[in-house]
mmCIF file of C-alpha atoms (C1' of nucleotides) in Angstrom:
data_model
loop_
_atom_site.group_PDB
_atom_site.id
_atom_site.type_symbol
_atom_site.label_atom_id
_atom_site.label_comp_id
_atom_site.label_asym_id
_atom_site.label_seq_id
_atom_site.Cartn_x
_atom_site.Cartn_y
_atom_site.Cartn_z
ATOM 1 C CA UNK T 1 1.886 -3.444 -0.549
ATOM 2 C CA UNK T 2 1.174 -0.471 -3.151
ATOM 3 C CA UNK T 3 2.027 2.997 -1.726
ATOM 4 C CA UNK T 4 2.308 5.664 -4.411
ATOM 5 C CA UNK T 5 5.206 4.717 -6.510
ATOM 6 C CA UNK T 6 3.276 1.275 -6.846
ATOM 7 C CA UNK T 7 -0.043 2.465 -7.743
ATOM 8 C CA UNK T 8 1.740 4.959 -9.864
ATOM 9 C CA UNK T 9 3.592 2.350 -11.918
ATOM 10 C CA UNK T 10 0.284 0.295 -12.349
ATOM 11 C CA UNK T 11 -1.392 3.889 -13.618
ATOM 12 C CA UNK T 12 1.255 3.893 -16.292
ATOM 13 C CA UNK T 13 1.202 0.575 -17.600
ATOM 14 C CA UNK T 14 -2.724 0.192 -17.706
ATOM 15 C CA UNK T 15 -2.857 3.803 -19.779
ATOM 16 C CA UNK T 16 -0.784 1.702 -22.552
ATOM 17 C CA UNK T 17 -2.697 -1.207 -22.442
ATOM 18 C CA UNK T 18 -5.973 -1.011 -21.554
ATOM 19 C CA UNK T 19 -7.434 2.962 -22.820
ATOM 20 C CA UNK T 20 -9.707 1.956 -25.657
ATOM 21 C CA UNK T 21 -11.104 -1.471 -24.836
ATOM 22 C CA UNK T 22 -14.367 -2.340 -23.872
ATOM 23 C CA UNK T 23 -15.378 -4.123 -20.766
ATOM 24 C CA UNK T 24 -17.598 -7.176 -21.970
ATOM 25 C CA UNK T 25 -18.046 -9.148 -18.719
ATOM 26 C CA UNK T 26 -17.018 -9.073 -15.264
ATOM 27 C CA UNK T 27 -16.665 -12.483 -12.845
ATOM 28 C CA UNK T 28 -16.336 -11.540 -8.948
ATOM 29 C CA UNK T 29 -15.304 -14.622 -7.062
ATOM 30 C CA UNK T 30 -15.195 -13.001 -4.034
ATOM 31 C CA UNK T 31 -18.368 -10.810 -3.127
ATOM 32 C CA UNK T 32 -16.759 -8.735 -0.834
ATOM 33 C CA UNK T 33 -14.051 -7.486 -3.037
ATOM 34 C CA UNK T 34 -16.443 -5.651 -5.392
ATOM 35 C CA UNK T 35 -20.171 -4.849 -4.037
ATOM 36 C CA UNK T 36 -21.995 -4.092 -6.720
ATOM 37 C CA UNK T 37 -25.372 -4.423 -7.926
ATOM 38 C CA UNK T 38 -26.137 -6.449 -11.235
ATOM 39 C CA UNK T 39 -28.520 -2.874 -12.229
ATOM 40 C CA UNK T 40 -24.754 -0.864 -12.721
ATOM 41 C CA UNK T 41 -23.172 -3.270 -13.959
ATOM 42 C CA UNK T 42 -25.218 -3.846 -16.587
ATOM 43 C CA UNK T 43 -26.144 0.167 -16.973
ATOM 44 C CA UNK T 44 -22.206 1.471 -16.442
ATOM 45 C CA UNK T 45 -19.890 -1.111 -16.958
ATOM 46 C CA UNK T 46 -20.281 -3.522 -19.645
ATOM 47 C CA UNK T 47 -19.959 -3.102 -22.662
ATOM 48 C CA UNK T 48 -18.390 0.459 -21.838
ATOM 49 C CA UNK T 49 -14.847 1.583 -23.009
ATOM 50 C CA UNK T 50 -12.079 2.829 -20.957
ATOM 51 C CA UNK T 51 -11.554 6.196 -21.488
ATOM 52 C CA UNK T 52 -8.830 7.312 -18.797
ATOM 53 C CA UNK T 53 -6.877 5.759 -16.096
ATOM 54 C CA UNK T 54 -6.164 8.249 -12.824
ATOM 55 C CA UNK T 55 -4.390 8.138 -9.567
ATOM 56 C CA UNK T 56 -5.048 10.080 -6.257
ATOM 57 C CA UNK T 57 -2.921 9.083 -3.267
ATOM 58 C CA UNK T 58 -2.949 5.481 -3.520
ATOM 59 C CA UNK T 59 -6.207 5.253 -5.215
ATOM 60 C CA UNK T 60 -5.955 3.846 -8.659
ATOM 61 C CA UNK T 61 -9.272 5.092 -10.732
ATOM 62 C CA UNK T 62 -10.644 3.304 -14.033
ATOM 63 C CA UNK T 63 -12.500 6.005 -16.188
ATOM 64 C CA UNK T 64 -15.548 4.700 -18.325
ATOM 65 C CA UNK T 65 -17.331 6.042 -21.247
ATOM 66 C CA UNK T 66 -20.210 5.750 -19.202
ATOM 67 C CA UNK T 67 -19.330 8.397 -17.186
ATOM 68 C CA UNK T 68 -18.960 5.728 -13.918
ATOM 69 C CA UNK T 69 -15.272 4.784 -12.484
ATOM 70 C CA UNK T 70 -13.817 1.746 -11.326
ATOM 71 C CA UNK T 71 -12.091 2.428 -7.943
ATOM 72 C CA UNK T 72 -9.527 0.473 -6.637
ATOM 73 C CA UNK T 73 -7.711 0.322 -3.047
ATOM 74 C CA UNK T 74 -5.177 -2.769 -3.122
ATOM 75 C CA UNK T 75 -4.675 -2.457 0.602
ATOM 76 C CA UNK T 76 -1.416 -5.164 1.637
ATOM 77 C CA UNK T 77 -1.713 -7.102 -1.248
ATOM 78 C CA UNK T 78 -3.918 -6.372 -4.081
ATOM 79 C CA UNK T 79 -2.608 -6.590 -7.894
ATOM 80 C CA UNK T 80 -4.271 -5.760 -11.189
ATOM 81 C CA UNK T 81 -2.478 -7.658 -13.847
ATOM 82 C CA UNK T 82 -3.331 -7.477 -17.244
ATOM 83 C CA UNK T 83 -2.980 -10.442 -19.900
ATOM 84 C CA UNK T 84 -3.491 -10.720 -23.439
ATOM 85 C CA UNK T 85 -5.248 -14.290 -23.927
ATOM 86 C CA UNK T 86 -3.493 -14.630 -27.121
ATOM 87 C CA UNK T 87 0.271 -13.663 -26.442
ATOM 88 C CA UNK T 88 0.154 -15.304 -22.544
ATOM 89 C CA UNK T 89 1.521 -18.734 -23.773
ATOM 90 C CA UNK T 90 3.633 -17.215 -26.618
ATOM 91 C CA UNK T 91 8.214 -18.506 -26.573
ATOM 92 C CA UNK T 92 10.235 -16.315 -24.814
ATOM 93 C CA UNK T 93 6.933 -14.326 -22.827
ATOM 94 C CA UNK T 94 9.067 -12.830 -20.102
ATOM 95 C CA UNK T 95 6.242 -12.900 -17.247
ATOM 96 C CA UNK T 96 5.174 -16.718 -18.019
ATOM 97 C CA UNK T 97 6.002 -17.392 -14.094
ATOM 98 C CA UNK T 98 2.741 -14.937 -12.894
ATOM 99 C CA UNK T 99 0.842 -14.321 -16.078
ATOM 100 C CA UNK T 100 0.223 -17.907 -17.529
ATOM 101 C CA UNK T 101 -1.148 -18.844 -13.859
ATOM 102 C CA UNK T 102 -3.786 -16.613 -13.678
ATOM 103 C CA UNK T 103 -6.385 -16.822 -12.332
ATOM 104 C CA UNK T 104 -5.590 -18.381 -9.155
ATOM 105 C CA UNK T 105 -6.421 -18.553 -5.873
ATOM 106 C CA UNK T 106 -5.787 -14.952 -4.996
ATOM 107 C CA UNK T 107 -7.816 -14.230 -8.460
ATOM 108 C CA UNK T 108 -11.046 -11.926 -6.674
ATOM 109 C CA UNK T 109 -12.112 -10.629 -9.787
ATOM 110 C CA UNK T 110 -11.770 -11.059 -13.402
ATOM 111 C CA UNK T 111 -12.536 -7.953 -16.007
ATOM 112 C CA UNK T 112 -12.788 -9.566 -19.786
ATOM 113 C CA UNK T 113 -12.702 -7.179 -22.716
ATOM 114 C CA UNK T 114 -14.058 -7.533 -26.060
ATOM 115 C CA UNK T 115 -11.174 -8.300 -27.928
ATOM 116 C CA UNK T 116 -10.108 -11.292 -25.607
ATOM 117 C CA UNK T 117 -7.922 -9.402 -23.433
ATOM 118 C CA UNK T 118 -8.663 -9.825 -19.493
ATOM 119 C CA UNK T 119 -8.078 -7.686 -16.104
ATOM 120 C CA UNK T 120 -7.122 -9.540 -13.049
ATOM 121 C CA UNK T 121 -7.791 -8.499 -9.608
ATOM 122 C CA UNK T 122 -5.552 -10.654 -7.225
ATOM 123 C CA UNK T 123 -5.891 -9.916 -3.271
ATOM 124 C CA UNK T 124 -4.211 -12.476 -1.750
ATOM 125 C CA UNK T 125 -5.814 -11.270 2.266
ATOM 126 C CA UNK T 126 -8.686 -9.464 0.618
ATOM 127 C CA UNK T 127 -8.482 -6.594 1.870
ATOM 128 C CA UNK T 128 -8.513 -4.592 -1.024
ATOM 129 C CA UNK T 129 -11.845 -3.471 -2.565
ATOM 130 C CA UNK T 130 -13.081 -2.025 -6.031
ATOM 131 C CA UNK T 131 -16.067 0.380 -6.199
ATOM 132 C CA UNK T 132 -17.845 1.448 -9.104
ATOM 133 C CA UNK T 133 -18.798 5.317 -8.902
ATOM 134 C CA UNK T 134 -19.637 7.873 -11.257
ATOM 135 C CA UNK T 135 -16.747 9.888 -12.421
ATOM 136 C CA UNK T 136 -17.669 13.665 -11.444
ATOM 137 C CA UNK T 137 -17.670 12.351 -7.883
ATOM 138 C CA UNK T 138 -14.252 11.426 -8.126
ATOM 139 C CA UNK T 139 -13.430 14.315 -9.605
ATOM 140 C CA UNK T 140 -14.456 16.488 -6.790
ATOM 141 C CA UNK T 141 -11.880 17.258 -4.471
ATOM 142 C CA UNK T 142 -14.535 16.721 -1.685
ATOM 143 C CA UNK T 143 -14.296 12.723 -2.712
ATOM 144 C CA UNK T 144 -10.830 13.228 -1.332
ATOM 145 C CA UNK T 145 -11.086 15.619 1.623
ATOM 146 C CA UNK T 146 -9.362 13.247 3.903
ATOM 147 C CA UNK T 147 -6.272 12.968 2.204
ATOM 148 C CA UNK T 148 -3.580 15.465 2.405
ATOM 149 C CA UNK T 149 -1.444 17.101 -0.893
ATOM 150 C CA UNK T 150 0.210 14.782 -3.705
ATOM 151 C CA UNK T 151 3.955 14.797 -2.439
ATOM 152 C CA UNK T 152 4.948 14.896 -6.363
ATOM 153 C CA UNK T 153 3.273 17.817 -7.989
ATOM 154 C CA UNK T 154 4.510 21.397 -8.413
ATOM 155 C CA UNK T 155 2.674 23.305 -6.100
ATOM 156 C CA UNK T 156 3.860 21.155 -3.318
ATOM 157 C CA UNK T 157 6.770 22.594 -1.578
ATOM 158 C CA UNK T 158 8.757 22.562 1.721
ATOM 159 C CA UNK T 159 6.641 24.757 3.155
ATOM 160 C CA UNK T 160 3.597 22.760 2.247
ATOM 161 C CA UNK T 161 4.687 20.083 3.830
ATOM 162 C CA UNK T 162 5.588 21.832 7.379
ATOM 163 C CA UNK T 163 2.088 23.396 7.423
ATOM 164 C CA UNK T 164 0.661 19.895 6.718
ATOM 165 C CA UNK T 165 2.942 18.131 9.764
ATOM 166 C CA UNK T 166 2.323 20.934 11.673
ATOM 167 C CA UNK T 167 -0.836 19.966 12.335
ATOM 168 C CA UNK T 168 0.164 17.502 14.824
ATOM 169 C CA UNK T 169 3.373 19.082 16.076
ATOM 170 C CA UNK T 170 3.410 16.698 19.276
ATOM 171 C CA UNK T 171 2.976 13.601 17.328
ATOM 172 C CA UNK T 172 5.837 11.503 16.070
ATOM 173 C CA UNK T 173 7.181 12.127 12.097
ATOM 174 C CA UNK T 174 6.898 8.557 11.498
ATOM 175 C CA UNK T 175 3.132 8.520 12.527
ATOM 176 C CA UNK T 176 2.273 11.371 10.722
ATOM 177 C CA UNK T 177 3.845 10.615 7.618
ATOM 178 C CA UNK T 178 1.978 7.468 7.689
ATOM 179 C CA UNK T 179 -1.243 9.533 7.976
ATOM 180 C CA UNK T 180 -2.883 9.766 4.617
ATOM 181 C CA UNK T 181 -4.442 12.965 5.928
ATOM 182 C CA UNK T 182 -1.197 14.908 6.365
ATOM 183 C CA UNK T 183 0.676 13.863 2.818
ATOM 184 C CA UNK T 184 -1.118 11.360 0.374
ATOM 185 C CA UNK T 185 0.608 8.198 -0.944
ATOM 186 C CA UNK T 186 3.193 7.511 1.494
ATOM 187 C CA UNK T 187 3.354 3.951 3.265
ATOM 188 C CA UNK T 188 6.049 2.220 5.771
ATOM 189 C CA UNK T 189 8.341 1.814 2.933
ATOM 190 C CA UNK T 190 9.114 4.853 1.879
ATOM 191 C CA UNK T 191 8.355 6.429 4.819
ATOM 192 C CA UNK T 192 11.750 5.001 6.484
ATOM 193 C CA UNK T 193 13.244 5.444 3.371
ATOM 194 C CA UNK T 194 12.823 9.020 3.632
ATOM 195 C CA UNK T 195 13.337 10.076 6.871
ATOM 196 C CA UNK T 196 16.919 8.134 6.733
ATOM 197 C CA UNK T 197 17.982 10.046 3.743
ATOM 198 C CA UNK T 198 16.376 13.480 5.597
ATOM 199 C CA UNK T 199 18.350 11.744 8.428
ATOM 200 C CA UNK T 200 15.590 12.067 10.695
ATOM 201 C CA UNK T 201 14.413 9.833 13.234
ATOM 202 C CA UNK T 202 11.082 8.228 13.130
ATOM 203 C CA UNK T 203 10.490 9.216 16.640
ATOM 204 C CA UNK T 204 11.477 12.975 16.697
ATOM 205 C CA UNK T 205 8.285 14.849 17.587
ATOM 206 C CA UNK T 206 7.062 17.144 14.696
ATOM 207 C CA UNK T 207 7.406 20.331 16.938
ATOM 208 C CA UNK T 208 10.965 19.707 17.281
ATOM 209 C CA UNK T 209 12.087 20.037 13.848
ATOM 210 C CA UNK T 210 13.563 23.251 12.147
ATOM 211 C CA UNK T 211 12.937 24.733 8.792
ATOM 212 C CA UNK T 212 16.324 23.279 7.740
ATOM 213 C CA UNK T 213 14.711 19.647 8.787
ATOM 214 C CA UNK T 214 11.259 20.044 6.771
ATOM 215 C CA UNK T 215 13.636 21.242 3.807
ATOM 216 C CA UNK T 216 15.527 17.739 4.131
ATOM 217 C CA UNK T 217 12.312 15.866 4.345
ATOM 218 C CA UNK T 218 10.658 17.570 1.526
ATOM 219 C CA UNK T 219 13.739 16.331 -0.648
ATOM 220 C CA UNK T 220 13.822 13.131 0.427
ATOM 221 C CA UNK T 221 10.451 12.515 -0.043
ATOM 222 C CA UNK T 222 10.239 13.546 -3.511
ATOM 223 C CA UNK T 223 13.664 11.966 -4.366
ATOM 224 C CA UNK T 224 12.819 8.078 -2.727
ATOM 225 C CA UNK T 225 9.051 8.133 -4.565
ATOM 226 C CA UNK T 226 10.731 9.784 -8.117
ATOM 227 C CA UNK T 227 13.269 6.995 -7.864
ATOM 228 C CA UNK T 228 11.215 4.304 -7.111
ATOM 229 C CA UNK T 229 8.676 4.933 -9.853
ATOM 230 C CA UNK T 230 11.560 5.001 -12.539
ATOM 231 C CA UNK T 231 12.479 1.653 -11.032
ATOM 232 C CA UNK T 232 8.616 -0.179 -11.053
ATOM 233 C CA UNK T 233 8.201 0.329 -7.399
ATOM 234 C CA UNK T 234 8.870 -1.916 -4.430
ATOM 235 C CA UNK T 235 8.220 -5.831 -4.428
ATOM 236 C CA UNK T 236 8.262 -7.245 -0.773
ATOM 237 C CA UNK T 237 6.370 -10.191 -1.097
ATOM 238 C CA UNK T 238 3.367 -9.516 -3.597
ATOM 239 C CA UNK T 239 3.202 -6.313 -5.112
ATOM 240 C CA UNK T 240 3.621 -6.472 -9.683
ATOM 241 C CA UNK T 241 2.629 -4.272 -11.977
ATOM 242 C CA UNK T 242 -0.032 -4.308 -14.767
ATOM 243 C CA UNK T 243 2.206 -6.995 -16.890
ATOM 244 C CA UNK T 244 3.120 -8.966 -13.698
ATOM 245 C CA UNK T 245 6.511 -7.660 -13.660
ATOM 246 C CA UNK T 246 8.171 -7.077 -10.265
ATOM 247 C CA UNK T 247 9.497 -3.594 -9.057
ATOM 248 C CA UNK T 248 13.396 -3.436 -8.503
ATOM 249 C CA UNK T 249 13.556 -0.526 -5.471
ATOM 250 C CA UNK T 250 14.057 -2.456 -3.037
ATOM 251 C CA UNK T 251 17.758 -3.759 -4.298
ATOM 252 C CA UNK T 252 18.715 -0.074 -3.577
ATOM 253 C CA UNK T 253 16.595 0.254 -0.610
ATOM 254 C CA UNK T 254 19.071 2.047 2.439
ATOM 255 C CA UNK T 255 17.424 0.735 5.571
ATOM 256 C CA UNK T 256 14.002 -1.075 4.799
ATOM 257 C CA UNK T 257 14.160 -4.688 5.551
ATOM 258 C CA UNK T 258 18.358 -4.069 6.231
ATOM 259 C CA UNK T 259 18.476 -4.357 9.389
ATOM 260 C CA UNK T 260 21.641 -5.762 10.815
ATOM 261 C CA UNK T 261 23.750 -4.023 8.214
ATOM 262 C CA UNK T 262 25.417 -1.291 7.762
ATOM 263 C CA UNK T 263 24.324 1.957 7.001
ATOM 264 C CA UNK T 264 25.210 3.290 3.816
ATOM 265 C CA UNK T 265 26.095 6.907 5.133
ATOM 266 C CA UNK T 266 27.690 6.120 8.566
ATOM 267 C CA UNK T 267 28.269 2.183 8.430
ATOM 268 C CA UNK T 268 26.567 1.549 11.898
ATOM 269 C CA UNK T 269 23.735 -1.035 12.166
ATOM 270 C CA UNK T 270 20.578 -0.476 11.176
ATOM 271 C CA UNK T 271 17.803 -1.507 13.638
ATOM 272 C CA UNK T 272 14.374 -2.550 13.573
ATOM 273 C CA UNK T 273 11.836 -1.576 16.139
ATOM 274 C CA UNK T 274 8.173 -1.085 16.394
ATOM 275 C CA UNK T 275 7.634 2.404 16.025
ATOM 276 C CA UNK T 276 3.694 4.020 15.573
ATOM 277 C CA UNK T 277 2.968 0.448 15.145
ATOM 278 C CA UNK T 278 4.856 -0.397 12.661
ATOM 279 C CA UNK T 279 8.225 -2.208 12.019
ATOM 280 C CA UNK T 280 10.212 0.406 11.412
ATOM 281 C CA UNK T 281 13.987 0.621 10.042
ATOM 282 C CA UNK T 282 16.506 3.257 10.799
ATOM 283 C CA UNK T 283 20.328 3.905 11.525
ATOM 284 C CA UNK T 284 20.277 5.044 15.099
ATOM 285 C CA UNK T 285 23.976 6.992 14.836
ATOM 286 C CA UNK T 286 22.979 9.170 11.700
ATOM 287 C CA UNK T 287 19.248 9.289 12.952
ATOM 288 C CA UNK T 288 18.815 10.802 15.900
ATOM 289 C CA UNK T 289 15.760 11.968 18.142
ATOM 290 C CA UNK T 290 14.607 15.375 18.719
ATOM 291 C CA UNK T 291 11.565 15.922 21.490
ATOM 292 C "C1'" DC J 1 -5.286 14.779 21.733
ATOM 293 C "C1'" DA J 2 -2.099 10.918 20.968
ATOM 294 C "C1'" DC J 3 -1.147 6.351 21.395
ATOM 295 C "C1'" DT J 4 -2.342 1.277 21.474
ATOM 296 C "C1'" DT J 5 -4.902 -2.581 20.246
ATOM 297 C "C1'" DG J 6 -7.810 -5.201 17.570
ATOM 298 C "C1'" DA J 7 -10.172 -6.133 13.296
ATOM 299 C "C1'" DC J 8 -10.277 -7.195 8.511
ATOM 300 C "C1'" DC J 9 -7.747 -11.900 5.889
ATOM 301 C "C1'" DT J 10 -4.243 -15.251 4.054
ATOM 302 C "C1'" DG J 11 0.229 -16.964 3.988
ATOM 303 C "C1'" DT J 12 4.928 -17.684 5.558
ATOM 304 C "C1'" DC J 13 8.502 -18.209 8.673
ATOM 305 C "C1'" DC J 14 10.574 -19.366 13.072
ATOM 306 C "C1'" DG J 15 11.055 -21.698 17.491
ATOM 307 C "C1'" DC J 16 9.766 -25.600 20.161
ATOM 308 C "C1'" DT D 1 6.375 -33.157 10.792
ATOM 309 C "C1'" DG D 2 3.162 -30.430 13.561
ATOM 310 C "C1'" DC D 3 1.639 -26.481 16.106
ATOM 311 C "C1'" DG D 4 1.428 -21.911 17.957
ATOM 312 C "C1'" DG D 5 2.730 -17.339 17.517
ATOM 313 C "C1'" DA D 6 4.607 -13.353 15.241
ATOM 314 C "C1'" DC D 7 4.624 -10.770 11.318
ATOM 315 C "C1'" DA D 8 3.486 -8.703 6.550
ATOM 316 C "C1'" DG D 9 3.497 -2.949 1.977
ATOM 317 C "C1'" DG D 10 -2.995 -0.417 4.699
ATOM 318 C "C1'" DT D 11 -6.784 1.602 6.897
ATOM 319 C "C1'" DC D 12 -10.614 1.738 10.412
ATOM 320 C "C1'" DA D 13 -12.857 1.806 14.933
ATOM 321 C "C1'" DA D 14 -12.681 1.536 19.692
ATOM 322 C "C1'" DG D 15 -10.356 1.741 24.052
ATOM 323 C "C1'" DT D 16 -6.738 3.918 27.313
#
DNA sequence: CACTTGACCTGTCCGC
DNA sequence: TGCGGACAGGTCAAGT
């Protein structure tokens, strides 16, 4: 599920609702989500207040008082959905469907906080995880080494982004957009999303593109992950934010999960193929290959 | 070096 | 209705 947009949304709701409490007790139902030793949680986590909430890439990061983090990855299908025990059951609660559920089976683990409130980590294949590490570890960009530049902040530019491909000039765009190392945050999503609005095709080799093509990328990049964080992100199957609300990009989605319609630029069909491993959507009359 | 496959898991959908 | 296989937003490691 969560590439950046998603992660980013969660970041933004959690920062209103959770800076200020205090952890008071932590439940893991399944071991391997969180491994963790009783020692730090007892010394780092609980009773500790939440001081900051980050993201890096898609990397959503949990800053305690103690001077530890919470880490998260939600992989395919991880959520972190917060509920206020008292207002859950409340008339007219617009997320009664998801929140007055929880937990439930997906439910891996289950932050409470001292006024009630609770945190719940649902990972539906479990392949998410949550580590607890001190903060000026995170804070090092060495912690991050093996991710490439945030596609949304200022100093990234065009040519930013062609040094970064560049790297693998005689792999496919697709495959290295998908590479965490080259740009951080992007996932199949909005990779296709992209490279049909740069009208690029997924299988053009990186060597083959021009300055004028990295320009088109680097805009359509930054314009699909601006507009899909102003709309909550992308729900496929699984993916809410921190209040259980689904994201709404994927009504104005141009070729993910559309194939057999028309494109919205040229009107031919879009296809779906297996490209770098990966289903992969694209019109193949406005998206042509370069090698 | 680049690509493919399998692994990690659970759930759903589709064809027989 | 049941069963097997393919597939799903993400990363890893290992094999070709």
């Amino acid at each position: 599920m969560p590439e950046l947009p998603e992660v980013e949304t969660i970041r933004i709701g959690l920062q209103r609702l959770i800076i200020g409490l205090t952890i008071s007790n932590v439940k893991i139902k399944n071991q391997k989500s969180f491994i963790v030793d009783k020692i730090s949680l007892t010394n780092f986590l609980v009773d500790k207040k939440v001081i900051n909430i980050k993201r890096r890439a898609k990397i959503l990061m949990i800053d305690l008082e103690s001077k530890y983090s919470l880490v998260f990855h939600l992989k395919m299908t991880g959520q972190l959905v917060f509920v206020n025990q008292k207002t859950r059951f409340a008339a007219g609660h617009p997320n009664d469907s998801l929140i007055n559920k929880l937990p439930d089976k997906s439910t891996r683990v289950i932050f409470t906080f001292s006024n009630g409130a609770r945190l719940y980590f649902n990972d539906q294949r479990k392949f998410g995880w949550i580590k607890l590490l001190p903060t000026n570890i995170l804070n090092d960009e060495n912690f991050f080494s093996h991710h490439g530049p945030e596609p949304l902040t200022i100093s990234f530019n065009e040519n930013e982004l062609k040094k970064q491909l560049m790297n693998h000039p005689n792999r496919q765009i697709k495959a290295v957009l998908l590479d965490q190392s080259s740009i951080a945050g992007l996932g199949n999503i909005y990779v296709d999303e992209s490279l049909w609005l740069a009208e690029l095709h997924p299988q053009s080799l990186v060597k083959s593109l021009k300055n004028e093509d990295f320009a088109r990328l680097y805009n359509s990049i930054r314009i699909v992950l601006n507009k899909s964080i102003k709309l909550g992100g992308s729900t496929d199957k699984n993916y809410v934010n921190a209040e259980g609300q689904k994201g709404s990009y994927l009504q104005f989605a141009n070729v993910f999960r559309k194939n057999g319609q028309p494109c919205p630029r040229c009107g031919s069909v879009i296809l779906k193929q297996k490209i770098s491993g990966r289903g992969t959507h694209f019109c193949p009359n406005c998206q042509k290959v370069k090698k």
